[in-house]
Amino acid sequence: MSYTVYLQKFKNGDPDNIPFDELEKILSSYGIIEKGYSELEFVSNVGEMFEEATFIGNLEDGISGICFNKPSLNDKFSLLIFDLLKIRNTCFFGTDLKFVNSRYEMKTHLPQSLIISIQEEPKVISNAIDNWQLR
């Protein structure tokens, strides 16, 4: 069974673009961004964190988020996500919408459809170990 988690940026209820240089600066500590078969991909250089990571968007139109397929429940992945959540208005959630985590208050930025669908209130986290509800 596969599971996917997302890091997404929103502004006033709509997807918003992450400045690519800000994204690349954070990701460079953990791996490299490269052109995959049909899209941009992130390849980890710090060990097993996920099976595959792809970007939502593209360089021309902008990147609004990252999909992490089959993520590993380990400290490295939690720290990666926590570091990415430094980017204002980003949040972290799974396909089942059991949780939505951010380092900042997001209620005014999340889409109404997401707010209605999540199982718990969005949570503002202050450290990497709070990153994932499954811990």
mmCIF file of N, CA, C and O in Angstrom, residues 3-10 15 56 64-69 71 77 81 85 89-102 106 109-111 113-115 117-123 125 130-134:
data_model
loop_
_atom_site.group_PDB
_atom_site.id
_atom_site.type_symbol
_atom_site.label_atom_id
_atom_site.label_comp_id
_atom_site.label_asym_id
_atom_site.label_seq_id
_atom_site.Cartn_x
_atom_site.Cartn_y
_atom_site.Cartn_z
ATOM 1 N N TYR A 3 1.489 5.470 0.316
ATOM 2 C CA TYR A 3 0.995 6.638 1.026
ATOM 3 C C TYR A 3 1.749 7.844 0.486
ATOM 4 O O TYR A 3 2.942 7.765 0.199
ATOM 5 N N THR A 4 1.071 8.947 0.327
ATOM 6 C CA THR A 4 1.687 10.167 -0.170
ATOM 7 C C THR A 4 1.414 11.291 0.812
ATOM 8 O O THR A 4 0.310 11.399 1.347
ATOM 9 N N VAL A 5 2.429 12.105 1.052
ATOM 10 C CA VAL A 5 2.252 13.313 1.861
ATOM 11 C C VAL A 5 2.679 14.501 1.004
ATOM 12 O O VAL A 5 3.433 14.361 0.039
ATOM 13 N N TYR A 6 2.163 15.638 1.362
ATOM 14 C CA TYR A 6 2.358 16.830 0.558
ATOM 15 C C TYR A 6 2.872 17.983 1.402
ATOM 16 O O TYR A 6 2.446 18.158 2.548
ATOM 17 N N LEU A 7 3.731 18.775 0.808
ATOM 18 C CA LEU A 7 4.083 20.074 1.333
ATOM 19 C C LEU A 7 3.539 21.053 0.304
ATOM 20 O O LEU A 7 3.862 20.951 -0.881
ATOM 21 N N GLN A 8 2.676 21.956 0.732
ATOM 22 C CA GLN A 8 1.987 22.843 -0.207
ATOM 23 C C GLN A 8 1.986 24.262 0.349
ATOM 24 O O GLN A 8 1.893 24.453 1.568
ATOM 25 N N LYS A 9 2.076 25.234 -0.535
ATOM 26 C CA LYS A 9 1.974 26.632 -0.135
ATOM 27 C C LYS A 9 0.634 27.189 -0.599
ATOM 28 O O LYS A 9 0.209 26.951 -1.727
ATOM 29 N N PHE A 10 -0.021 27.923 0.302
ATOM 30 C CA PHE A 10 -1.299 28.564 -0.011
ATOM 31 C C PHE A 10 -1.239 30.029 0.398
ATOM 32 O O PHE A 10 -0.488 30.416 1.298
ATOM 33 N N PRO A 15 -3.622 28.056 -4.088
ATOM 34 C CA PRO A 15 -2.214 27.649 -4.154
ATOM 35 C C PRO A 15 -1.346 28.866 -4.477
ATOM 36 O O PRO A 15 -1.764 29.768 -5.212
ATOM 37 N N ILE A 56 5.006 20.015 -7.490
ATOM 38 C CA ILE A 56 3.735 20.471 -8.018
ATOM 39 C C ILE A 56 4.036 21.790 -8.718
ATOM 40 O O ILE A 56 4.466 22.750 -8.077
ATOM 41 N N SER A 64 4.426 25.121 -6.374
ATOM 42 C CA SER A 64 3.544 25.389 -5.238
ATOM 43 C C SER A 64 3.655 24.319 -4.154
ATOM 44 O O SER A 64 3.151 24.506 -3.055
ATOM 45 N N GLY A 65 4.324 23.202 -4.469
ATOM 46 C CA GLY A 65 4.452 22.170 -3.449
ATOM 47 C C GLY A 65 5.262 20.978 -3.912
ATOM 48 O O GLY A 65 5.785 20.965 -5.033
ATOM 49 N N ILE A 66 5.377 20.010 -3.012
ATOM 50 C CA ILE A 66 6.112 18.780 -3.282
ATOM 51 C C ILE A 66 5.273 17.593 -2.815
ATOM 52 O O ILE A 66 4.711 17.620 -1.718
ATOM 53 N N CYS A 67 5.215 16.542 -3.643
ATOM 54 C CA CYS A 67 4.579 15.273 -3.278
ATOM 55 C C CYS A 67 5.679 14.297 -2.873
ATOM 56 O O CYS A 67 6.610 14.076 -3.650
ATOM 57 N N PHE A 68 5.573 13.728 -1.689
ATOM 58 C CA PHE A 68 6.507 12.711 -1.228
ATOM 59 C C PHE A 68 5.766 11.375 -1.214
ATOM 60 O O PHE A 68 4.863 11.174 -0.408
ATOM 61 N N ASN A 69 6.152 10.466 -2.121
ATOM 62 C CA ASN A 69 5.513 9.160 -2.211
ATOM 63 C C ASN A 69 6.262 8.143 -1.356
ATOM 64 O O ASN A 69 7.479 8.074 -1.394
ATOM 65 N N PRO A 71 6.794 7.931 2.001
ATOM 66 C CA PRO A 71 7.793 8.502 2.894
ATOM 67 C C PRO A 71 8.156 7.537 4.024
ATOM 68 O O PRO A 71 7.361 6.685 4.407
ATOM 69 N N PHE A 77 13.538 12.585 7.570
ATOM 70 C CA PHE A 77 12.383 13.074 6.820
ATOM 71 C C PHE A 77 11.630 14.126 7.633
ATOM 72 O O PHE A 77 11.232 15.165 7.106
ATOM 73 N N ILE A 81 11.012 18.068 6.370
ATOM 74 C CA ILE A 81 9.702 18.724 6.307
ATOM 75 C C ILE A 81 9.670 19.953 7.208
ATOM 76 O O ILE A 81 9.204 21.024 6.813
ATOM 77 N N LEU A 85 8.985 23.797 6.114
ATOM 78 C CA LEU A 85 7.877 24.569 6.680
ATOM 79 C C LEU A 85 8.307 25.956 7.157
ATOM 80 O O LEU A 85 7.457 26.767 7.534
ATOM 81 N N ASN A 89 3.539 30.266 4.851
ATOM 82 C CA ASN A 89 2.283 29.787 4.263
ATOM 83 C C ASN A 89 2.381 28.392 3.663
ATOM 84 O O ASN A 89 1.586 28.032 2.799
ATOM 85 N N THR A 90 3.375 27.606 4.097
ATOM 86 C CA THR A 90 3.427 26.211 3.669
ATOM 87 C C THR A 90 2.846 25.340 4.764
ATOM 88 O O THR A 90 2.891 25.671 5.948
ATOM 89 N N CYS A 91 2.294 24.212 4.353
ATOM 90 C CA CYS A 91 1.763 23.247 5.306
ATOM 91 C C CYS A 91 2.058 21.839 4.812
ATOM 92 O O CYS A 91 2.414 21.632 3.654
ATOM 93 N N PHE A 92 1.922 20.875 5.694
ATOM 94 C CA PHE A 92 2.266 19.482 5.452
ATOM 95 C C PHE A 92 1.034 18.648 5.777
ATOM 96 O O PHE A 92 0.443 18.811 6.844
ATOM 97 N N PHE A 93 0.613 17.768 4.838
ATOM 98 C CA PHE A 93 -0.568 16.939 5.085
ATOM 99 C C PHE A 93 -0.504 15.682 4.241
ATOM 100 O O PHE A 93 0.240 15.596 3.271
ATOM 101 N N GLY A 94 -1.308 14.688 4.649
ATOM 102 C CA GLY A 94 -1.384 13.426 3.918
ATOM 103 C C GLY A 94 -2.647 13.323 3.105
ATOM 104 O O GLY A 94 -3.573 14.129 3.249
ATOM 105 N N THR A 95 -2.699 12.311 2.250
ATOM 106 C CA THR A 95 -3.868 12.126 1.391
ATOM 107 C C THR A 95 -5.133 11.857 2.191
ATOM 108 O O THR A 95 -6.230 12.166 1.738
ATOM 109 N N ASP A 96 -4.987 11.277 3.375
ATOM 110 C CA ASP A 96 -6.155 10.978 4.205
ATOM 111 C C ASP A 96 -6.654 12.192 4.983
ATOM 112 O O ASP A 96 -7.708 12.145 5.606
ATOM 113 N N LEU A 97 -5.894 13.285 4.957
ATOM 114 C CA LEU A 97 -6.232 14.543 5.637
ATOM 115 C C LEU A 97 -6.494 14.365 7.134
ATOM 116 O O LEU A 97 -7.311 15.064 7.725
ATOM 117 N N LYS A 98 -5.769 13.428 7.759
ATOM 118 C CA LYS A 98 -5.874 13.263 9.210
ATOM 119 C C LYS A 98 -5.201 14.409 9.943
ATOM 120 O O LYS A 98 -5.485 14.664 11.094
ATOM 121 N N PHE A 99 -4.263 15.091 9.282
ATOM 122 C CA PHE A 99 -3.547 16.195 9.906
ATOM 123 C C PHE A 99 -3.150 17.228 8.861
ATOM 124 O O PHE A 99 -3.008 16.916 7.686
ATOM 125 N N VAL A 100 -3.011 18.454 9.309
ATOM 126 C CA VAL A 100 -2.393 19.530 8.530
ATOM 127 C C VAL A 100 -1.500 20.274 9.511
ATOM 128 O O VAL A 100 -1.981 20.826 10.501
ATOM 129 N N ASN A 101 -0.185 20.247 9.251
ATOM 130 C CA ASN A 101 0.787 20.894 10.130
ATOM 131 C C ASN A 101 1.456 22.051 9.416
ATOM 132 O O ASN A 101 1.690 22.004 8.209
ATOM 133 N N SER A 102 1.802 23.073 10.186
ATOM 134 C CA SER A 102 2.529 24.220 9.678
ATOM 135 C C SER A 102 3.328 24.829 10.819
ATOM 136 O O SER A 102 3.087 24.520 11.987
ATOM 137 N N MET A 106 -2.328 29.095 9.685
ATOM 138 C CA MET A 106 -2.690 28.953 8.273
ATOM 139 C C MET A 106 -4.179 29.105 7.979
ATOM 140 O O MET A 106 -4.575 29.053 6.822
ATOM 141 N N HIS A 109 -5.281 31.107 5.104
ATOM 142 C CA HIS A 109 -4.646 30.796 3.822
ATOM 143 C C HIS A 109 -5.092 29.471 3.220
ATOM 144 O O HIS A 109 -4.970 29.272 2.016
ATOM 145 N N LEU A 110 -5.588 28.560 4.030
ATOM 146 C CA LEU A 110 -6.006 27.251 3.509
ATOM 147 C C LEU A 110 -7.283 27.376 2.686
ATOM 148 O O LEU A 110 -8.181 28.147 3.037
ATOM 149 N N PRO A 111 -7.398 26.601 1.614
ATOM 150 C CA PRO A 111 -8.652 26.588 0.846
ATOM 151 C C PRO A 111 -9.804 26.067 1.713
ATOM 152 O O PRO A 111 -9.610 25.162 2.543
ATOM 153 N N SER A 113 -12.198 24.149 0.947
ATOM 154 C CA SER A 113 -12.419 22.714 0.725
ATOM 155 C C SER A 113 -11.480 21.863 1.575
ATOM 156 O O SER A 113 -11.871 20.794 2.043
ATOM 157 N N LEU A 114 -10.268 22.322 1.794
ATOM 158 C CA LEU A 114 -9.321 21.602 2.647
ATOM 159 C C LEU A 114 -9.736 21.705 4.109
ATOM 160 O O LEU A 114 -9.736 20.706 4.831
ATOM 161 N N ILE A 115 -10.123 22.882 4.540
ATOM 162 C CA ILE A 115 -10.555 23.081 5.934
ATOM 163 C C ILE A 115 -11.745 22.184 6.255
ATOM 164 O O ILE A 115 -11.800 21.565 7.316
ATOM 165 N N SER A 117 -12.486 19.351 4.844
ATOM 166 C CA SER A 117 -12.134 17.937 4.705
ATOM 167 C C SER A 117 -11.198 17.394 5.774
ATOM 168 O O SER A 117 -11.166 16.183 5.992
ATOM 169 N N ILE A 118 -10.422 18.239 6.438
ATOM 170 C CA ILE A 118 -9.451 17.712 7.404
ATOM 171 C C ILE A 118 -10.162 17.205 8.656
ATOM 172 O O ILE A 118 -11.213 17.704 9.038
ATOM 173 N N GLN A 119 -9.561 16.199 9.266
ATOM 174 C CA GLN A 119 -10.178 15.543 10.408
ATOM 175 C C GLN A 119 -9.922 16.274 11.719
ATOM 176 O O GLN A 119 -10.693 16.146 12.659
ATOM 177 N N GLU A 120 -8.825 17.033 11.806
ATOM 178 C CA GLU A 120 -8.494 17.792 13.012
ATOM 179 C C GLU A 120 -8.168 19.222 12.616
ATOM 180 O O GLU A 120 -7.855 19.496 11.470
ATOM 181 N N GLU A 121 -8.197 20.112 13.591
ATOM 182 C CA GLU A 121 -7.801 21.494 13.340
ATOM 183 C C GLU A 121 -6.363 21.538 12.842
ATOM 184 O O GLU A 121 -5.534 20.746 13.276
ATOM 185 N N PRO A 122 -6.041 22.450 11.933
ATOM 186 C CA PRO A 122 -4.643 22.616 11.534
ATOM 187 C C PRO A 122 -3.785 22.894 12.771
ATOM 188 O O PRO A 122 -4.198 23.626 13.668
ATOM 189 N N LYS A 123 -2.612 22.287 12.806
ATOM 190 C CA LYS A 123 -1.749 22.374 13.980
ATOM 191 C C LYS A 123 -0.494 23.179 13.654
ATOM 192 O O LYS A 123 0.147 22.949 12.631
ATOM 193 N N ILE A 125 3.194 23.661 14.569
ATOM 194 C CA ILE A 125 4.204 22.864 15.259
ATOM 195 C C ILE A 125 5.448 23.717 15.515
ATOM 196 O O ILE A 125 5.718 24.671 14.784
ATOM 197 N N ASP A 130 7.157 16.888 16.122
ATOM 198 C CA ASP A 130 5.702 17.062 16.058
ATOM 199 C C ASP A 130 5.181 16.991 14.631
ATOM 200 O O ASP A 130 3.986 17.112 14.397
ATOM 201 N N ASN A 131 6.075 16.777 13.695
ATOM 202 C CA ASN A 131 5.756 16.871 12.284
ATOM 203 C C ASN A 131 4.735 15.880 11.784
ATOM 204 O O ASN A 131 4.003 16.162 10.868
ATOM 205 N N TRP A 132 4.722 14.727 12.332
ATOM 206 C CA TRP A 132 3.920 13.679 11.748
ATOM 207 C C TRP A 132 3.086 13.007 12.815
ATOM 208 O O TRP A 132 3.600 12.522 13.800
ATOM 209 N N GLN A 133 1.792 12.923 12.579
ATOM 210 C CA GLN A 133 0.858 12.343 13.536
ATOM 211 C C GLN A 133 1.123 10.867 13.815
ATOM 212 O O GLN A 133 0.691 10.351 14.814
ATOM 213 N N LEU A 134 1.813 10.192 12.905
ATOM 214 C CA LEU A 134 2.005 8.751 13.065
ATOM 215 C C LEU A 134 3.103 8.401 14.047
ATOM 216 O O LEU A 134 3.321 7.244 14.344
#
